[in-house]
Amino acid sequence: MSRPEDGTGGPGGTGRGDGPPPAPEPAEAPRIPPPRPAAEDSGRWPAHWHPAPPADGVPPPRGPQEPQGPSHGPQQPRGPQGPHGPHEPQGPRGPHEPQRPRGPHEPQGPHAESRDPLPAPPAPPAPPPAPQLSHGVLKSLLGAWALAACSPEETAAVEAHLNHCNPCADEALRLREAVGLLHTEQSLDLDPLLRSRVLAGCLGRRPARIPVPDWAGVYDAEAARLDALLRDMGEAEWRAPVRLRWFDGRRQVGRDTTVAGVIGHLMAVDGILAASLGLPDPLGADAPGDPEARTEAYWHGGPERSPEAAAEPEAVREPWREQGHALVRTVSFAGRGARMRSVPYGGFSLPLRDSFVDRAFECWVHAGDIAEAIDYPYEPPASAHLRRMVDLCARLLPDALAQRRRAGLAGPPRRLGAAGEPGRTLHLEVEGSGHWYIPLDSPAALPSEAETVARIALDREAFYQLAAGHVPPEEAAAGQIGDPEAIRDVLFATASLSRL
């Protein structure tokens, strides 16, 4: 009787010795890989990789087809090249046949013949069959599938459907990309509050003999955060272009420099505080007093100071860092009376305590400029420090408004009164930082809640961007009500606090 050429023994495949049955065709590969679940959801090792040992220590009973030892069943025939050599007997040993002598390294004893291989791990369970769902139902499951929130049956049905439906496959790709946007980019820096908590814990156990004033601690914290950012930068990043922006009273202006140029600018302006405390001025004794003029003098002091020059990192970072440490150390030893010492800034002056908060705000602003230039996230200051910065800006607004009025850039006062009397007031609210009442007609007037004619509400990010001169004043307020002229004058006065 003839057999088919494929060796399967006919359509039923019942012929003996006809070869193995044909391998099943592989399943169709999915066009879109499934969402990757989180590591803690799936576990690192499958459960079947670590079979639990028997509770009583006794091995499980053998099946009917497993060998039971040398005297409990026939041995499997061994080939001429079996595991014991070419001269091994070809058939099963009889009951009285002498055993082959064993070598010195082969196991001895009654159980020597029962060396079984380790059992293979069980195969993973087959995926559940995909349920038969309509196109509309499968399309509605695409969002849950992209978030890896479907059941195994639904996942199998969706992935099988995506192999044959082009519109749903395109929608699945768009949803997968959208899911990636839900995970916001996190900063690699430490929590800004960590340093404060560690210092508070240390000082609580062992108070400092010479404590750092709280107003100087704001500058110390922001300079330390900027120094940490600079420490992780490569030499090429120091050449990255940085755009400095501020508001000159009428419009936004800018200046291009590098990361090294920004640090040189900070060191030049910090030299005003150094000179007022009797420390060496990095620009010398004949340096100008205006911050912008000092910066230009530093940048044009030589090729190594030019904003376009690629300065060596340590040649810029180390002098700025050492100067900041000297400032904090000096005011810590100066005592309480030093906080009201006047620090001249060319056209205006500030008390020493406010000057340190002002330099902390400037350090934060320019650290954000550097982080933006090198595409690195940068967190805002601690809440207590940020509130000090916002409070300083709010206290400077009456004088800034009066200066703009003298320059013809703000509306005239509506009602003048004696110094110390209540006058027209604007209510400024900065979310997360507090409330301030700003006198509108004169810096000497007393702000009064009863005399409030307008109200401005901003979040902290918007106020920081406005005071830094990074956004137009007309676009800064999140909410405003009342006298539009008063609101406009205060917003422009806030932006005019910024400078190079």
XYZ file of C-alpha atoms in Angstrom:
500
model
C 0.000 0.000 0.000
C 1.512 3.265 -1.086
C 1.946 6.280 1.162
C 1.840 9.964 0.291
C 5.132 11.683 -0.455
C 4.952 13.967 2.593
C 5.544 11.011 4.938
C 2.548 11.673 7.177
C 0.885 8.317 6.614
C -2.189 9.732 4.861
C -4.628 12.388 5.742
C -5.018 11.132 9.263
C -1.315 10.835 9.914
C -1.626 7.291 11.375
C 1.268 5.589 9.605
C 3.994 4.218 11.893
C 7.494 5.545 11.450
C 6.321 8.246 9.080
C 8.162 11.175 10.742
C 6.961 14.006 13.006
C 3.774 15.924 12.200
C 4.197 19.310 10.515
C 4.932 22.277 12.828
C 2.027 24.686 13.374
C 2.209 27.987 11.597
C 3.485 30.882 13.827
C 0.921 33.354 15.116
C 0.700 36.671 13.347
C 2.971 39.256 15.014
C 1.149 42.343 16.324
C 1.648 45.521 14.328
C 1.826 47.680 17.485
C 3.716 46.400 20.571
C 1.489 46.224 23.655
C 1.962 48.769 26.467
C 4.743 47.832 28.847
C 3.373 47.337 32.377
C 5.182 48.684 35.401
C 7.810 46.450 36.983
C 6.004 46.316 40.311
C 2.795 45.228 38.579
C 4.230 42.254 36.739
C 6.939 41.038 39.130
C 10.514 40.430 38.171
C 10.525 36.620 38.056
C 7.681 34.383 36.825
C 6.293 32.162 39.522
C 7.048 28.954 37.592
C 10.802 29.735 37.647
C 10.912 29.005 41.376
C 8.919 25.847 42.088
C 8.168 25.609 45.765
C 9.972 22.704 47.554
C 7.820 19.973 49.103
C 6.707 20.749 52.613
C 7.837 17.412 54.130
C 11.138 17.153 52.236
C 10.051 13.933 50.455
C 10.366 14.018 46.682
C 7.079 13.687 44.781
C 6.069 10.204 43.562
C 7.194 9.249 40.093
C 4.801 8.724 37.227
C 4.172 5.363 35.617
C 6.609 6.080 32.764
C 9.494 7.322 34.904
C 12.378 4.979 35.751
C 12.207 3.623 39.302
C 15.792 2.424 39.788
C 17.909 -0.589 38.807
C 15.456 -3.242 40.008
C 12.010 -1.696 39.425
C 11.610 -1.786 35.698
C 13.412 -2.226 32.409
C 16.142 0.224 31.513
C 15.949 2.259 28.351
C 18.155 0.799 25.612
C 21.366 2.691 25.140
C 22.992 3.318 21.752
C 26.543 2.495 20.839
C 27.604 6.006 21.869
C 25.543 6.127 25.044
C 26.470 8.056 28.131
C 28.750 5.263 29.414
C 30.894 4.670 26.326
C 30.913 2.719 23.062
C 31.001 -0.804 24.651
C 27.783 -0.533 26.607
C 25.242 -3.361 26.062
C 22.583 -2.576 23.496
C 19.563 -4.099 25.203
C 18.127 -4.339 28.684
C 20.136 -6.270 31.234
C 18.784 -9.532 32.426
C 18.054 -10.254 36.053
C 21.319 -12.253 36.513
C 23.563 -10.229 34.240
C 26.563 -8.839 36.066
C 26.828 -5.069 36.233
C 29.577 -3.181 34.473
C 32.333 -2.091 36.852
C 32.117 1.663 37.574
C 34.907 4.174 37.466
C 36.282 5.978 40.497
C 34.182 9.122 39.860
C 30.835 7.495 39.131
C 28.194 7.332 41.868
C 28.028 4.118 43.870
C 25.214 2.615 45.852
C 21.755 1.238 45.195
C 20.405 4.489 43.749
C 23.237 5.108 41.320
C 21.097 4.128 38.323
C 18.234 6.478 39.249
C 19.909 9.740 38.262
C 17.038 11.563 36.567
C 17.403 14.921 34.816
C 15.866 17.989 36.457
C 12.208 18.405 35.486
C 11.651 21.097 32.886
C 9.691 24.136 34.099
C 6.067 24.065 33.062
C 5.213 26.088 30.017
C 3.616 29.512 30.659
C -0.147 29.522 30.386
C -1.504 30.262 26.959
C -3.072 33.709 26.517
C -6.840 33.728 26.828
C -8.730 33.634 23.566
C -9.756 37.022 22.263
C -13.474 37.634 22.727
C -15.568 38.535 19.724
C -16.276 42.260 20.168
C -17.696 44.765 17.743
C -15.649 47.481 16.099
C -17.283 50.203 18.202
C -16.499 48.415 21.463
C -12.889 47.785 20.440
C -12.457 51.426 19.437
C -13.776 52.549 22.824
C -11.177 50.322 24.531
C -8.197 51.968 22.818
C -7.740 54.552 25.583
C -7.749 51.902 28.322
C -5.419 49.742 26.211
C -2.915 52.607 25.854
C -2.959 53.018 29.657
C -2.475 49.229 30.142
C -5.801 49.129 32.005
C -7.557 46.419 29.948
C -8.123 42.868 31.113
C -6.065 40.123 29.415
C -9.053 39.117 27.265
C -9.705 42.707 26.182
C -6.000 43.281 25.480
C -5.888 40.213 23.228
C -9.019 41.341 21.385
C -7.715 44.906 20.865
C -4.296 43.778 19.621
C -5.859 41.276 17.222
C -8.125 44.046 15.919
C -5.226 46.499 15.429
C -3.567 44.103 12.976
C -6.436 44.508 10.524
C -7.921 47.984 11.169
C -5.757 50.865 9.963
C -7.825 53.719 11.492
C -7.761 52.092 14.921
C -4.028 51.364 14.594
C -3.313 55.042 13.864
C -5.486 56.111 16.788
C -3.686 53.632 19.059
C -0.314 55.141 18.136
C -1.567 58.652 18.884
C -2.951 57.557 22.253
C 0.320 55.795 23.101
C 2.254 59.026 22.462
C -0.258 60.987 24.544
C 0.224 58.605 27.479
C 3.939 59.398 27.418
C 3.123 63.089 27.888
C 1.255 62.338 31.114
C 4.547 61.587 32.859
C 6.096 65.020 33.411
C 9.835 65.460 33.273
C 11.329 65.445 36.732
C 14.368 67.329 37.901
C 17.459 65.386 38.885
C 18.204 67.947 41.592
C 17.409 67.233 45.202
C 14.303 68.625 46.814
C 14.907 72.355 47.493
C 13.545 71.856 51.008
C 15.974 69.029 51.783
C 18.858 71.373 52.568
C 16.683 73.463 54.886
C 15.385 70.387 56.692
C 18.860 68.939 57.168
C 20.234 72.238 58.467
C 17.245 72.705 60.771
C 17.732 69.217 62.175
C 21.447 69.761 62.722
C 20.965 73.176 64.311
C 18.183 71.801 66.510
C 20.583 69.283 68.022
C 23.627 71.544 68.140
C 22.904 75.258 67.615
C 25.540 77.207 65.727
C 27.788 79.421 67.801
C 27.610 82.074 65.058
C 24.213 81.655 63.334
C 23.605 82.815 59.773
C 20.942 85.561 59.651
C 17.715 84.336 58.099
C 17.804 87.063 55.430
C 21.323 85.970 54.465
C 20.259 82.314 54.463
C 17.986 83.022 51.491
C 20.990 84.080 49.394
C 23.101 81.221 50.754
C 20.471 78.645 49.704
C 19.992 80.025 46.179
C 23.733 80.348 45.581
C 24.200 76.749 46.728
C 21.495 75.529 44.315
C 23.073 77.396 41.405
C 26.504 76.069 42.356
C 25.133 72.512 42.288
C 23.817 73.134 38.768
C 27.186 74.487 37.629
C 29.120 71.605 39.166
C 27.371 69.069 36.918
C 27.944 71.022 33.699
C 30.547 70.144 31.082
C 32.909 72.601 29.445
C 30.774 72.714 26.289
C 27.710 73.754 28.319
C 29.603 76.738 29.684
C 29.673 78.015 26.098
C 25.901 77.630 25.688
C 24.214 80.886 24.581
C 22.010 82.519 27.231
C 19.488 85.265 26.571
C 19.180 87.735 29.467
C 15.871 89.610 29.449
C 14.563 92.527 31.495
C 12.188 95.507 31.294
C 13.760 98.946 30.884
C 10.657 100.889 31.883
C 9.070 101.078 28.439
C 9.650 97.750 26.742
C 11.371 94.396 27.071
C 15.049 94.307 26.139
C 17.656 91.573 26.100
C 21.329 90.772 25.873
C 23.041 87.632 24.579
C 25.828 86.093 26.613
C 27.046 82.658 27.718
C 26.765 80.663 30.929
C 30.215 81.918 31.917
C 29.091 85.478 31.172
C 26.038 85.090 33.462
C 28.203 83.944 36.384
C 30.586 86.841 35.748
C 27.594 89.227 35.815
C 26.446 87.820 39.167
C 29.938 88.137 40.619
C 30.266 91.749 39.407
C 26.973 92.839 41.003
C 27.641 90.868 44.186
C 30.805 92.951 44.420
C 28.603 95.898 45.491
C 27.740 93.997 48.683
C 31.366 92.951 49.096
C 32.571 96.571 48.910
C 29.918 97.715 51.421
C 31.140 95.065 53.889
C 34.805 95.940 53.471
C 35.629 92.912 51.304
C 37.685 93.146 48.085
C 35.737 94.305 45.049
C 36.335 91.915 42.093
C 36.398 94.957 39.738
C 38.739 97.059 41.855
C 38.308 100.208 43.913
C 37.400 102.409 40.918
C 34.531 100.236 39.696
C 31.213 101.947 38.849
C 28.291 101.632 41.248
C 25.489 100.922 38.755
C 24.868 97.172 38.283
C 24.571 97.406 34.485
C 27.713 99.513 34.185
C 29.622 97.088 36.411
C 28.538 94.164 34.243
C 29.668 95.874 31.049
C 32.976 96.785 32.716
C 33.516 93.151 33.723
C 32.646 91.766 30.281
C 34.948 94.217 28.532
C 37.783 93.828 31.028
C 39.632 91.340 28.797
C 39.168 88.538 26.271
C 38.652 85.973 29.019
C 35.690 87.978 30.397
C 33.844 88.576 27.134
C 30.313 87.109 26.953
C 31.284 85.437 23.679
C 34.443 83.905 25.161
C 34.479 80.281 26.279
C 36.021 80.835 29.709
C 37.401 77.981 31.740
C 34.695 76.839 34.163
C 36.832 77.013 37.282
C 38.179 80.450 36.337
C 34.636 81.870 36.686
C 32.853 79.560 39.108
C 35.452 79.486 41.878
C 35.798 83.298 42.358
C 31.996 83.719 42.380
C 31.603 80.833 44.824
C 34.322 82.055 47.192
C 32.910 85.584 47.134
C 29.451 84.296 48.088
C 30.866 82.313 51.010
C 32.786 85.364 52.181
C 29.616 87.504 52.082
C 27.609 85.059 54.211
C 30.480 84.540 56.639
C 31.052 88.280 57.075
C 27.438 89.199 57.815
C 27.210 86.281 60.251
C 30.020 87.813 62.329
C 28.824 91.404 61.838
C 25.956 91.200 64.343
C 22.424 92.554 64.277
C 23.356 96.162 63.617
C 24.703 95.386 60.130
C 21.335 94.503 58.619
C 20.268 98.161 58.245
C 23.533 99.280 56.640
C 22.797 101.007 53.328
C 24.061 99.408 50.116
C 24.209 101.832 47.125
C 23.098 100.604 43.699
C 23.773 103.719 41.660
C 20.366 105.394 41.376
C 18.927 103.767 44.526
C 20.008 102.047 47.723
C 18.770 99.162 49.846
C 19.352 98.024 53.431
C 21.830 95.181 53.700
C 19.134 92.654 54.656
C 17.075 93.564 51.590
C 20.188 93.518 49.407
C 20.811 89.871 50.279
C 17.203 88.963 49.436
C 17.521 90.937 46.193
C 20.704 89.059 45.261
C 18.967 85.758 46.093
C 16.129 86.655 43.700
C 18.657 87.618 41.001
C 20.517 84.339 41.555
C 17.296 82.363 41.117
C 16.289 84.291 37.983
C 19.634 83.763 36.251
C 19.828 80.136 37.382
C 16.545 79.679 35.538
C 18.044 81.391 32.468
C 20.992 78.971 32.542
C 18.773 75.931 33.056
C 16.608 77.005 30.128
C 19.682 77.446 27.919
C 20.983 73.937 28.616
C 17.483 72.374 28.642
C 17.528 71.366 32.315
C 14.563 71.607 34.749
C 15.019 73.937 37.721
C 12.738 74.048 40.736
C 11.536 77.237 42.478
C 12.943 78.186 45.899
C 11.544 77.006 49.192
C 8.212 78.606 50.102
C 9.633 80.608 53.021
C 12.433 81.980 50.854
C 10.099 82.739 47.962
C 7.779 84.674 50.251
C 10.683 86.898 51.338
C 11.459 87.655 47.697
C 7.829 88.484 46.869
C 7.578 90.625 50.021
C 10.647 92.633 48.975
C 9.206 93.279 45.509
C 5.872 94.365 47.024
C 7.609 96.781 49.410
C 9.598 98.282 46.525
C 6.494 98.943 44.398
C 5.485 102.359 45.916
C 8.928 103.838 45.191
C 9.040 102.259 41.729
C 5.601 103.697 40.975
C 6.708 107.157 42.132
C 9.830 106.990 39.918
C 7.746 106.077 36.877
C 5.357 108.933 37.652
C 8.275 111.408 37.820
C 9.508 110.080 34.459
C 6.084 110.570 32.920
C 5.481 106.817 32.506
C 2.563 106.543 34.967
C -0.651 108.429 35.568
C -0.683 111.433 37.946
C -1.776 110.978 41.563
C -5.508 111.289 42.080
C -5.477 112.427 45.701
C -2.541 113.785 47.689
C -2.549 113.898 51.464
C -0.214 114.295 54.383
C 2.382 111.633 55.079
C 0.970 108.787 57.127
C -2.650 109.398 56.123
C -4.695 106.697 54.348
C -4.820 106.998 50.576
C -5.887 105.135 47.509
C -4.717 101.531 47.728
C -4.319 98.545 45.428
C -4.758 95.043 46.823
C -2.078 92.683 45.466
C -2.596 88.952 45.993
C 0.122 86.459 45.111
C -1.173 82.918 45.398
C 0.759 80.893 47.931
C 2.724 83.888 49.251
C 0.239 86.366 50.753
C -1.541 89.705 50.382
C -0.106 93.207 50.161
C -1.706 96.654 50.052
C 0.137 99.119 47.820
C -0.325 102.902 48.215
C -0.968 104.433 44.805
C -0.636 108.212 45.168
C 2.478 108.548 47.340
C 5.034 106.226 48.964
C 4.495 108.108 52.224
C 0.739 107.439 52.227
C -0.664 104.784 54.512
C -2.245 101.843 52.651
C -5.782 101.150 53.763
C -8.078 98.251 52.994
C -11.035 100.612 53.149
C -9.482 102.792 50.421
C -8.894 99.900 48.008
C -9.762 100.912 44.433
C -8.362 97.895 42.534
C -7.279 94.307 43.048
C -4.750 92.141 41.184
C -4.383 88.376 41.625
C -1.349 86.456 40.305
C 0.157 83.064 40.982
C 3.744 82.874 42.160
C 5.113 81.823 38.785
C 3.415 84.749 37.032
C 4.667 87.235 39.631
C 8.219 85.895 39.338
C 8.115 86.148 35.551
C 6.738 89.692 35.755
C 9.237 90.936 38.348
C 12.063 89.359 36.318
C 10.926 91.185 33.174
C 10.302 87.957 31.270
C 6.669 88.617 30.298
C 4.856 91.750 29.094
C 2.992 93.475 31.957
C -0.292 93.380 30.057
C -0.243 89.557 30.009
C 0.760 88.906 33.614
C -2.370 89.333 35.739
C -4.509 86.230 36.174
C -7.361 88.270 37.665
C -7.987 92.002 38.037
C -10.856 94.190 39.097
C -11.212 97.911 39.759
C -9.460 101.020 38.438
C -7.762 99.972 35.138
C -5.214 102.810 35.279
C -4.072 101.825 38.767
C -3.782 98.184 37.690
C -1.715 99.102 34.637
C 0.609 101.380 36.641
C 1.313 98.705 39.263
C 1.946 95.965 36.682
C 4.394 98.165 34.795
C 6.060 99.210 38.063
C 6.531 95.537 38.968
C 8.177 94.812 35.621
C 10.440 97.845 36.014
C 11.985 96.245 39.126
C 13.940 93.977 36.770
C 17.377 94.922 35.490
C 20.394 93.360 33.870
